[in-house]
Amino acid sequence: MSLTRRQVTSAALAAVPLVGRSPKGHRTLYIAGDSTAAQKYADAAPETGWGMALPFFLRKELEVANHAVNGRSSKSFVDEGRLDAILSVIRPGDLLVVQFAHNDEKNTDPTRYTEPWTTYQDYLRKYIDGARAKKAHPVLATPVERRRFDAGGNAVPTHGDYPAAMRALAEAERVALLDIEALSLALWQELGVEETKKYFNWTDTEQDNTHFNPPGAIAVARLVAQELLRTRVLGRHDVVRLHEDVPTSWIAWPLAPPS
């Protein structure tokens, strides 16, 4: 369902710092994405989006504005006006990190489905072109992997052609690429079938192999920060704690804002 202009504006104001109020030298990293990255609230705890943990790995002058929303695809995020909300406030030198595919894959839902080599790339170009028009820096992030293992205990990919399509687009458009799909798949393989349960939202009442708990969100956010450094999107002075333990107690779930 599309947002009204008032709803989009309210969401933008809730998620981003006030324009013109940041001290000199501050930049903002915007996240456009789905539930794997999104802010979670008290009613969803212990589910945790990796965007909630990313600030722990960045210097305080680099602010994170997490616009990721549950259930969105590259298409529905645009169609609901959420990209426009970001572009209305993003500033020169800011970053726009874009991670979609989980919901683009839902081919029975025309409001969200995109085809990897056509409409998925077409929608991702809207983020790239929009950021560049504002003299901000677009960054593509392949979708974090789900927890899925075969009978032999091998972690298996679940996103089909979407990561490859994003990689190809990043190369064609000369956009920085954070290959979170490959890195998370390797991490789940290293951890194994049982240990990965400690990273996903497995509770007494739920066995969720898509969304993270605090340890999982912190682990994925660390991968994102490492990739931002590797690709030289950020410098060494921008990234902190890459090799330090981050306490799960740092994660907080605020009350949900009024609807």
mmCIF file of C-alpha atoms in Angstrom:
data_model
loop_
_atom_site.group_PDB
_atom_site.id
_atom_site.type_symbol
_atom_site.label_atom_id
_atom_site.label_comp_id
_atom_site.label_asym_id
_atom_site.label_seq_id
_atom_site.Cartn_x
_atom_site.Cartn_y
_atom_site.Cartn_z
ATOM 1 C CA MET A 1 0.000 0.000 0.000
ATOM 2 C CA SER A 2 1.358 3.421 -0.939
ATOM 3 C CA LEU A 3 2.163 5.969 1.724
ATOM 4 C CA THR A 4 0.572 9.383 1.803
ATOM 5 C CA ARG A 5 2.906 12.360 1.449
ATOM 6 C CA ARG A 6 2.416 13.144 5.157
ATOM 7 C CA GLN A 7 3.323 9.580 6.180
ATOM 8 C CA VAL A 8 6.475 9.595 4.066
ATOM 9 C CA THR A 9 7.526 12.968 5.443
ATOM 10 C CA SER A 10 6.923 11.811 9.013
ATOM 11 C CA ALA A 11 8.943 8.661 8.428
ATOM 12 C CA ALA A 12 11.808 10.666 6.984
ATOM 13 C CA LEU A 13 11.870 13.073 9.896
ATOM 14 C CA ALA A 14 11.842 10.203 12.373
ATOM 15 C CA ALA A 15 14.715 8.401 10.680
ATOM 16 C CA VAL A 16 17.143 11.153 9.704
ATOM 17 C CA PRO A 17 18.970 13.979 11.461
ATOM 18 C CA LEU A 18 17.733 17.509 10.997
ATOM 19 C CA VAL A 19 19.291 19.014 7.893
ATOM 20 C CA GLY A 20 21.736 21.772 8.652
ATOM 21 C CA ARG A 21 22.126 20.820 12.315
ATOM 22 C CA SER A 22 25.144 18.492 11.983
ATOM 23 C CA PRO A 23 28.537 19.914 12.994
ATOM 24 C CA LYS A 24 31.061 20.521 10.267
ATOM 25 C CA GLY A 25 32.612 17.311 8.997
ATOM 26 C CA HIS A 26 29.662 15.100 9.884
ATOM 27 C CA ARG A 27 28.185 12.844 7.251
ATOM 28 C CA THR A 28 25.148 10.574 7.246
ATOM 29 C CA LEU A 29 24.957 6.984 6.050
ATOM 30 C CA TYR A 30 21.432 6.192 4.889
ATOM 31 C CA ILE A 31 20.189 2.611 4.686
ATOM 32 C CA ALA A 32 17.496 1.638 2.177
ATOM 33 C CA GLY A 33 16.526 -1.969 2.701
ATOM 34 C CA ASP A 34 14.240 -4.614 4.119
ATOM 35 C CA SER A 35 13.550 -6.306 7.448
ATOM 36 C CA THR A 36 17.011 -7.842 7.742
ATOM 37 C CA ALA A 37 18.437 -4.329 8.189
ATOM 38 C CA ALA A 38 15.485 -2.494 9.725
ATOM 39 C CA GLN A 39 15.033 -0.928 13.144
ATOM 40 C CA LYS A 40 13.040 -3.239 15.416
ATOM 41 C CA TYR A 41 10.903 -2.116 18.328
ATOM 42 C CA ALA A 42 10.101 -3.497 21.761
ATOM 43 C CA ASP A 43 7.235 -5.656 20.530
ATOM 44 C CA ALA A 44 9.611 -7.508 18.151
ATOM 45 C CA ALA A 45 12.537 -8.160 20.544
ATOM 46 C CA PRO A 46 14.847 -10.045 20.341
ATOM 47 C CA GLU A 47 14.619 -9.657 16.540
ATOM 48 C CA THR A 48 17.323 -7.216 15.466
ATOM 49 C CA GLY A 49 18.167 -5.623 12.119
ATOM 50 C CA TRP A 50 21.847 -5.268 11.239
ATOM 51 C CA GLY A 51 21.290 -1.550 10.726
ATOM 52 C CA MET A 52 20.688 -1.260 14.480
ATOM 53 C CA ALA A 53 24.233 -2.520 15.145
ATOM 54 C CA LEU A 54 26.092 -0.695 12.370
ATOM 55 C CA PRO A 55 26.643 2.514 14.419
ATOM 56 C CA PHE A 56 28.782 0.512 16.870
ATOM 57 C CA PHE A 57 31.378 0.120 14.120
ATOM 58 C CA LEU A 58 31.424 3.714 12.883
ATOM 59 C CA ARG A 59 32.926 6.849 14.395
ATOM 60 C CA LYS A 60 30.367 9.092 16.059
ATOM 61 C CA GLU A 61 30.691 11.790 13.390
ATOM 62 C CA LEU A 62 29.255 9.349 10.833
ATOM 63 C CA GLU A 63 25.568 9.112 11.659
ATOM 64 C CA VAL A 64 23.354 6.236 10.538
ATOM 65 C CA ALA A 65 19.843 6.998 9.264
ATOM 66 C CA ASN A 66 18.136 3.632 8.970
ATOM 67 C CA HIS A 67 15.219 3.800 6.519
ATOM 68 C CA ALA A 68 15.004 0.034 5.993
ATOM 69 C CA VAL A 69 11.464 -1.277 6.480
ATOM 70 C CA ASN A 70 10.047 -4.765 6.952
ATOM 71 C CA GLY A 71 8.664 -6.410 3.832
ATOM 72 C CA ARG A 72 9.939 -3.968 1.244
ATOM 73 C CA SER A 73 11.549 -4.733 -2.080
ATOM 74 C CA SER A 74 13.583 -2.453 -4.320
ATOM 75 C CA LYS A 75 10.304 -1.774 -6.143
ATOM 76 C CA SER A 76 7.860 -1.241 -3.283
ATOM 77 C CA PHE A 77 10.337 0.977 -1.411
ATOM 78 C CA VAL A 78 10.373 3.298 -4.432
ATOM 79 C CA ASP A 79 6.658 3.020 -5.183
ATOM 80 C CA GLU A 80 5.763 3.991 -1.610
ATOM 81 C CA GLY A 81 7.838 7.173 -1.848
ATOM 82 C CA ARG A 82 10.488 6.025 0.601
ATOM 83 C CA LEU A 83 13.415 6.662 -1.747
ATOM 84 C CA ASP A 84 12.037 10.138 -2.429
ATOM 85 C CA ALA A 85 11.941 10.745 1.320
ATOM 86 C CA ILE A 86 15.660 9.966 1.554
ATOM 87 C CA LEU A 87 16.538 12.022 -1.508
ATOM 88 C CA SER A 88 14.683 15.014 -0.095
ATOM 89 C CA VAL A 89 17.171 15.251 2.785
ATOM 90 C CA ILE A 90 20.383 13.543 1.656
ATOM 91 C CA ARG A 91 23.333 15.916 1.281
ATOM 92 C CA PRO A 92 26.495 16.023 -0.827
ATOM 93 C CA GLY A 93 29.047 13.582 0.568
ATOM 94 C CA ASP A 94 26.473 11.414 2.356
ATOM 95 C CA LEU A 95 26.217 7.678 1.664
ATOM 96 C CA LEU A 96 23.219 5.628 0.521
ATOM 97 C CA VAL A 97 23.626 1.888 1.210
ATOM 98 C CA VAL A 98 21.029 -0.175 -0.675
ATOM 99 C CA GLN A 99 20.224 -3.800 0.230
ATOM 100 C CA PHE A 100 17.238 -5.562 -1.345
ATOM 101 C CA ALA A 101 16.297 -8.980 -2.761
ATOM 102 C CA HIS A 102 14.496 -10.927 -0.017
ATOM 103 C CA ASN A 103 11.131 -9.492 -1.067
ATOM 104 C CA ASP A 104 11.982 -8.867 -4.723
ATOM 105 C CA GLU A 105 11.976 -12.677 -4.957
ATOM 106 C CA LYS A 106 8.254 -12.981 -4.128
ATOM 107 C CA ASN A 107 6.946 -13.675 -7.624
ATOM 108 C CA THR A 108 3.325 -14.057 -6.481
ATOM 109 C CA ASP A 109 3.206 -10.444 -5.266
ATOM 110 C CA PRO A 110 3.201 -7.911 -8.134
ATOM 111 C CA THR A 111 3.656 -5.001 -5.731
ATOM 112 C CA ARG A 112 7.075 -6.330 -4.716
ATOM 113 C CA TYR A 113 8.362 -8.766 -7.318
ATOM 114 C CA THR A 114 11.193 -7.805 -9.647
ATOM 115 C CA GLU A 115 13.056 -9.968 -12.160
ATOM 116 C CA PRO A 116 16.799 -10.102 -11.417
ATOM 117 C CA TRP A 117 18.242 -9.087 -14.783
ATOM 118 C CA THR A 118 15.598 -6.526 -15.766
ATOM 119 C CA THR A 119 13.299 -4.794 -13.287
ATOM 120 C CA TYR A 120 15.524 -5.449 -10.254
ATOM 121 C CA GLN A 121 18.413 -3.690 -11.949
ATOM 122 C CA ASP A 122 16.073 -0.977 -13.243
ATOM 123 C CA TYR A 123 14.890 -0.150 -9.732
ATOM 124 C CA LEU A 124 18.395 -0.255 -8.272
ATOM 125 C CA ARG A 125 19.428 2.322 -10.883
ATOM 126 C CA LYS A 126 16.860 4.691 -9.387
ATOM 127 C CA TYR A 127 18.777 4.631 -6.093
ATOM 128 C CA ILE A 128 22.109 5.071 -7.862
ATOM 129 C CA ASP A 129 20.921 7.910 -10.073
ATOM 130 C CA GLY A 130 19.026 9.595 -7.249
ATOM 131 C CA ALA A 131 22.010 9.619 -4.916
ATOM 132 C CA ARG A 132 24.359 10.829 -7.617
ATOM 133 C CA ALA A 133 21.988 13.639 -8.557
ATOM 134 C CA LYS A 134 22.315 14.856 -4.956
ATOM 135 C CA LYS A 135 26.126 14.427 -5.087
ATOM 136 C CA ALA A 136 25.881 11.629 -2.530
ATOM 137 C CA HIS A 137 27.572 8.241 -2.845
ATOM 138 C CA PRO A 138 25.456 5.175 -3.723
ATOM 139 C CA VAL A 139 26.630 1.826 -2.371
ATOM 140 C CA LEU A 140 25.067 -1.522 -3.309
ATOM 141 C CA ALA A 141 25.014 -4.378 -0.773
ATOM 142 C CA THR A 142 24.129 -7.891 -1.888
ATOM 143 C CA PRO A 143 21.414 -9.421 0.322
ATOM 144 C CA VAL A 144 22.493 -11.120 3.523
ATOM 145 C CA GLU A 145 21.964 -14.868 3.353
ATOM 146 C CA ARG A 146 19.299 -16.848 5.149
ATOM 147 C CA ARG A 147 20.175 -19.767 7.406
ATOM 148 C CA ARG A 148 19.802 -22.800 5.169
ATOM 149 C CA PHE A 149 21.896 -25.973 5.102
ATOM 150 C CA ASP A 150 21.778 -29.077 2.930
ATOM 151 C CA ALA A 151 21.810 -32.659 4.228
ATOM 152 C CA GLY A 152 25.596 -32.594 4.304
ATOM 153 C CA GLY A 153 25.703 -29.562 6.589
ATOM 154 C CA ASN A 154 26.748 -27.135 3.864
ATOM 155 C CA ALA A 155 25.369 -23.588 3.908
ATOM 156 C CA VAL A 156 23.482 -23.044 0.659
ATOM 157 C CA PRO A 157 22.611 -19.797 -1.158
ATOM 158 C CA THR A 158 18.949 -18.806 -1.292
ATOM 159 C CA HIS A 159 18.813 -15.647 -3.431
ATOM 160 C CA GLY A 160 19.050 -17.076 -6.944
ATOM 161 C CA ASP A 161 20.329 -14.623 -9.546
ATOM 162 C CA TYR A 162 19.729 -11.475 -7.504
ATOM 163 C CA PRO A 163 23.263 -11.205 -6.034
ATOM 164 C CA ALA A 164 24.834 -11.807 -9.459
ATOM 165 C CA ALA A 165 22.550 -9.209 -11.024
ATOM 166 C CA MET A 166 23.542 -6.667 -8.377
ATOM 167 C CA ARG A 167 27.234 -7.441 -8.824
ATOM 168 C CA ALA A 168 26.941 -6.955 -12.579
ATOM 169 C CA LEU A 169 25.087 -3.679 -12.154
ATOM 170 C CA ALA A 170 27.657 -2.385 -9.665
ATOM 171 C CA GLU A 171 30.428 -3.121 -12.144
ATOM 172 C CA ALA A 172 28.558 -1.537 -15.049
ATOM 173 C CA GLU A 173 27.673 1.586 -13.072
ATOM 174 C CA ARG A 174 31.030 1.730 -11.261
ATOM 175 C CA VAL A 175 29.329 1.680 -7.895
ATOM 176 C CA ALA A 176 30.927 0.316 -4.727
ATOM 177 C CA LEU A 177 29.667 -3.173 -3.907
ATOM 178 C CA LEU A 178 29.497 -4.735 -0.440
ATOM 179 C CA ASP A 179 29.260 -8.475 -1.065
ATOM 180 C CA ILE A 180 27.355 -9.336 2.093
ATOM 181 C CA GLU A 181 25.725 -12.364 0.462
ATOM 182 C CA ALA A 182 29.046 -14.106 -0.114
ATOM 183 C CA LEU A 183 30.500 -13.095 3.252
ATOM 184 C CA SER A 184 27.447 -14.105 5.283
ATOM 185 C CA LEU A 185 27.210 -17.449 3.468
ATOM 186 C CA ALA A 186 30.858 -18.102 4.349
ATOM 187 C CA LEU A 187 30.207 -17.124 7.959
ATOM 188 C CA TRP A 188 27.217 -19.451 8.285
ATOM 189 C CA GLN A 189 29.329 -22.250 6.771
ATOM 190 C CA GLU A 190 32.083 -21.597 9.305
ATOM 191 C CA LEU A 191 29.651 -21.556 12.225
ATOM 192 C CA GLY A 192 27.705 -24.633 11.150
ATOM 193 C CA VAL A 193 24.161 -25.892 11.548
ATOM 194 C CA GLU A 194 23.789 -25.636 15.316
ATOM 195 C CA GLU A 195 25.936 -22.591 16.083
ATOM 196 C CA THR A 196 24.108 -20.437 13.526
ATOM 197 C CA LYS A 197 20.908 -20.839 15.545
ATOM 198 C CA LYS A 198 22.522 -18.492 18.082
ATOM 199 C CA TYR A 199 22.670 -15.761 15.423
ATOM 200 C CA PHE A 200 19.126 -15.948 14.092
ATOM 201 C CA ASN A 201 15.827 -15.175 15.774
ATOM 202 C CA TRP A 202 15.317 -18.620 17.263
ATOM 203 C CA THR A 203 13.175 -18.448 20.390
ATOM 204 C CA ASP A 204 10.958 -20.803 22.372
ATOM 205 C CA THR A 205 8.076 -19.948 20.062
ATOM 206 C CA GLU A 206 9.772 -19.193 16.739
ATOM 207 C CA GLN A 207 12.411 -20.717 14.468
ATOM 208 C CA ASP A 208 13.258 -17.849 12.135
ATOM 209 C CA ASN A 209 16.012 -18.507 9.610
ATOM 210 C CA THR A 210 15.844 -15.061 7.985
ATOM 211 C CA HIS A 211 15.966 -12.472 10.769
ATOM 212 C CA PHE A 212 18.654 -11.947 13.365
ATOM 213 C CA ASN A 213 18.946 -11.692 17.118
ATOM 214 C CA PRO A 214 21.555 -9.323 18.650
ATOM 215 C CA PRO A 215 24.618 -11.555 18.034
ATOM 216 C CA GLY A 216 23.583 -12.082 14.420
ATOM 217 C CA ALA A 217 22.875 -8.410 13.775
ATOM 218 C CA ILE A 218 26.241 -7.457 15.266
ATOM 219 C CA ALA A 219 28.030 -10.080 13.157
ATOM 220 C CA VAL A 220 26.418 -8.879 9.929
ATOM 221 C CA ALA A 221 26.969 -5.202 10.776
ATOM 222 C CA ARG A 222 30.645 -6.037 11.284
ATOM 223 C CA LEU A 223 30.715 -7.528 7.769
ATOM 224 C CA VAL A 224 29.118 -4.352 6.391
ATOM 225 C CA ALA A 225 31.661 -2.149 8.148
ATOM 226 C CA GLN A 226 34.533 -4.333 6.931
ATOM 227 C CA GLU A 227 33.263 -4.070 3.363
ATOM 228 C CA LEU A 228 32.829 -0.302 3.610
ATOM 229 C CA LEU A 229 36.496 -0.161 4.565
ATOM 230 C CA ARG A 230 37.684 -2.721 1.993
ATOM 231 C CA THR A 231 35.961 -0.917 -0.865
ATOM 232 C CA ARG A 232 37.363 2.416 0.353
ATOM 233 C CA VAL A 233 33.894 3.876 0.735
ATOM 234 C CA LEU A 234 35.118 4.709 4.239
ATOM 235 C CA GLY A 235 38.615 5.350 5.512
ATOM 236 C CA ARG A 236 40.317 3.727 8.479
ATOM 237 C CA HIS A 237 39.459 6.690 10.675
ATOM 238 C CA ASP A 238 35.738 6.134 9.938
ATOM 239 C CA VAL A 239 35.575 2.554 11.232
ATOM 240 C CA VAL A 240 35.984 1.377 14.827
ATOM 241 C CA ARG A 241 35.850 -1.885 16.845
ATOM 242 C CA LEU A 242 36.243 -4.158 13.812
ATOM 243 C CA HIS A 243 38.272 -6.602 15.882
ATOM 244 C CA GLU A 244 36.663 -6.016 19.265
ATOM 245 C CA ASP A 245 33.772 -7.696 21.002
ATOM 246 C CA VAL A 246 30.573 -5.651 20.916
ATOM 247 C CA PRO A 247 28.259 -6.434 23.870
ATOM 248 C CA THR A 248 24.764 -7.518 22.916
ATOM 249 C CA SER A 249 23.565 -5.314 25.787
ATOM 250 C CA TRP A 250 24.242 -2.330 23.540
ATOM 251 C CA ILE A 251 21.235 -3.300 21.412
ATOM 252 C CA ALA A 252 18.054 -1.476 22.424
ATOM 253 C CA TRP A 253 14.481 -1.844 21.208
ATOM 254 C CA PRO A 254 12.575 1.420 21.703
ATOM 255 C CA LEU A 255 8.820 1.644 21.826
ATOM 256 C CA ALA A 256 7.282 1.797 18.380
ATOM 257 C CA PRO A 257 6.374 5.326 17.241
ATOM 258 C CA PRO A 258 2.665 6.162 16.961
ATOM 259 C CA SER A 259 1.194 4.937 13.687
#
